[in-house]
Amino acid sequence: MALAENKVAKVYVWFVTMLLSCGVVWSQTSAIFACDVGKNPALGGYGFCDKSLGVEERVADLVGRLTLQEKIGNLVNSAVDVSRLGIPRYEWWSEALHGVSNVGPGTRFSNVVPGATSFPMPILVAASFNTSLFETTGRVVSTEARAMHNVGLAGLTYWSPNINIFRDPRWGRGLETSGEDPVLTSKYAAGYVKGLQQTDGGDPNKLKVAACCKHYTAYDVDNWKGVERYTFNAVVTKQDLEDTFQPPFKSCVIDGNVASVMCSYNQVNGKPTCADPDLLKGVVRGQWKLNGYIVSDCDSVEVLYKNQHYTKTPEEAAAKSILAGLDLNCGRFLGQYTEGAVKQGLIDEASINNAVSNNFATLMRLGFFDGDPSKQPYGNLGPKDVCTPANQELAREAARQGIVLLKNSPGSLPLNAKALKSLAVIGPNANATRVMIGNYEGIKISNSYLSFVYAYHAAITI
């Protein structure tokens, strides 16, 4: 290939990845963690701060020390602090669909870490059919997430990946998924989750970061001709559910050992997924043996009460969801109405204990209760490990492997810059910049986005 042709190919691939460049580190903040015995030596006497004990024993010790109100305050994504026990507030909602994102409130960029490596959208990475690539990208994302956590810019729980089946091209969020094939989506789900979660030592009871497979289940509509995701009832046969929609989630839990599953807004055969004990307790935790927590999509519990009118009272909605197997509510609903549900006899405190225990167990596996992160595995990671040249090159390679050439008429590609007299770039995204990075994305840094027009103009002199 001629030099000019090489230049065209390289600029094009660089454009497809839409990488975020990195900036200068100016200052640092500190990580948020529990059991800071350096500041309060008395915390060392608590069982839940004792790293020599097992997770189950530590969680039982912690939950046994909490009031009902404190337990309920840890059933929502913006979990409350328990200052008397040295437990700070924790934000569960962070995103890492194709790189660390600032979409959720648990993660932010600043002059300390102004941007993270942005990989291509999952539908492109999945098109590579390279299972090792799925895992490798997840590993890079989790390293950058840990590095940001160490300077107080990110959490440890990431509500990614989206493993819904892209069954209808009219669904505007299909680019977040791996496509329409349940087998490929299952492979992508397990691989990306392993990359995010697995520690260097390979201990299945430890987590590098906690992933979350969403949106469970039969979910592929937002708003189409008056049908909204908040009230949509997916009528699905048992065979279609088992053959099409469930395999990615099953693989995510069993093969990927994911730490979380997110239930969706919609109903499946007349039942809201977040209040369906068969789908949650029966399948996810019972049949598939989830080792982690089940979280609602944001405000899903409120939606099943207010929009779907599935229950008569908000307290009933809170109770039904927890009893069905929900552990964490993205939103405030459980924080507002669970205590009332207890007082009305709709749910007992033991059920709340079970839910909050699943949440705390996840944080235990992440090392959140092990004290200062700088003295733990990955404690040496920092801004220098985010958006490195090697990580950016991996993003480019992911784009190279995922690009699918549908047609190449004889003599068309690769382009010959010397032979071109004119070049037209046609289509609604011909001169698009920011939109091409996709959604659930990281932050834009400097002038890092290229349009197709700009990319070709920079590569070819006509």
PDB file of N, CA and C in Angstrom, residues 7 15 22 28 35 124 165 222 236 241 276 283 297 328 408 445:
ATOM      1  N   LYS A   7      -1.906   6.463   5.059  1.00  0.00           N
ATOM      2  CA  LYS A   7      -2.329   7.625   5.841  1.00  0.00           C
ATOM      3  C   LYS A   7      -3.840   7.728   5.896  1.00  0.00           C
ATOM      4  N   PHE A  15     -10.454   8.054  13.468  1.00  0.00           N
ATOM      5  CA  PHE A  15     -11.732   8.747  13.562  1.00  0.00           C
ATOM      6  C   PHE A  15     -12.815   7.849  14.137  1.00  0.00           C
ATOM      7  N   CYS A  22      -5.911  12.965  26.546  1.00  0.00           N
ATOM      8  CA  CYS A  22      -5.692  13.191  27.966  1.00  0.00           C
ATOM      9  C   CYS A  22      -5.064  14.551  28.196  1.00  0.00           C
ATOM     10  N   GLN A  28      -4.533  16.518  43.075  1.00  0.00           N
ATOM     11  CA  GLN A  28      -5.149  15.238  43.368  1.00  0.00           C
ATOM     12  C   GLN A  28      -6.105  15.347  44.541  1.00  0.00           C
ATOM     13  N   CYS A  35     -13.756   2.057  57.084  1.00  0.00           N
ATOM     14  CA  CYS A  35     -12.763   1.421  57.975  1.00  0.00           C
ATOM     15  C   CYS A  35     -11.414   2.131  57.920  1.00  0.00           C
ATOM     16  N   LEU A 124     -19.811  -2.186  17.464  1.00  0.00           N
ATOM     17  CA  LEU A 124     -18.646  -2.282  16.589  1.00  0.00           C
ATOM     18  C   LEU A 124     -17.617  -3.261  17.146  1.00  0.00           C
ATOM     19  N   ILE A 165     -30.981  -7.608  23.420  1.00  0.00           N
ATOM     20  CA  ILE A 165     -30.953  -8.063  22.030  1.00  0.00           C
ATOM     21  C   ILE A 165     -31.519  -6.958  21.138  1.00  0.00           C
ATOM     22  N   ASP A 222     -38.016   2.237  23.503  1.00  0.00           N
ATOM     23  CA  ASP A 222     -38.015   3.442  24.335  1.00  0.00           C
ATOM     24  C   ASP A 222     -39.307   4.217  24.168  1.00  0.00           C
ATOM     25  N   VAL A 236     -44.092 -12.362  25.625  1.00  0.00           N
ATOM     26  CA  VAL A 236     -43.033 -13.233  25.101  1.00  0.00           C
ATOM     27  C   VAL A 236     -43.351 -14.687  25.418  1.00  0.00           C
ATOM     28  N   LEU A 241     -38.341 -16.398  25.040  1.00  0.00           N
ATOM     29  CA  LEU A 241     -37.611 -15.864  26.194  1.00  0.00           C
ATOM     30  C   LEU A 241     -36.319 -16.653  26.410  1.00  0.00           C
ATOM     31  N   ASP A 276     -41.015  -9.103  39.873  1.00  0.00           N
ATOM     32  CA  ASP A 276     -41.363 -10.463  39.464  1.00  0.00           C
ATOM     33  C   ASP A 276     -40.455 -11.459  40.185  1.00  0.00           C
ATOM     34  N   VAL A 283     -35.025 -17.101  38.888  1.00  0.00           N
ATOM     35  CA  VAL A 283     -34.062 -17.364  37.818  1.00  0.00           C
ATOM     36  C   VAL A 283     -32.685 -16.809  38.145  1.00  0.00           C
ATOM     37  N   ASP A 297     -33.509  -0.389  37.249  1.00  0.00           N
ATOM     38  CA  ASP A 297     -33.241   0.760  36.399  1.00  0.00           C
ATOM     39  C   ASP A 297     -33.794   1.978  37.132  1.00  0.00           C
ATOM     40  N   LEU A 328     -31.303  -3.123  45.434  1.00  0.00           N
ATOM     41  CA  LEU A 328     -30.917  -1.714  45.369  1.00  0.00           C
ATOM     42  C   LEU A 328     -31.812  -0.988  44.382  1.00  0.00           C
ATOM     43  N   ASN A 408     -17.005  -3.680  -1.800  1.00  0.00           N
ATOM     44  CA  ASN A 408     -15.836  -2.981  -2.327  1.00  0.00           C
ATOM     45  C   ASN A 408     -15.772  -3.220  -3.824  1.00  0.00           C
ATOM     46  N   ILE A 445     -12.378  16.226  25.423  1.00  0.00           N
ATOM     47  CA  ILE A 445     -11.193  16.965  25.829  1.00  0.00           C
ATOM     48  C   ILE A 445     -10.595  17.645  24.606  1.00  0.00           C
TER      49      ILE A 445
END
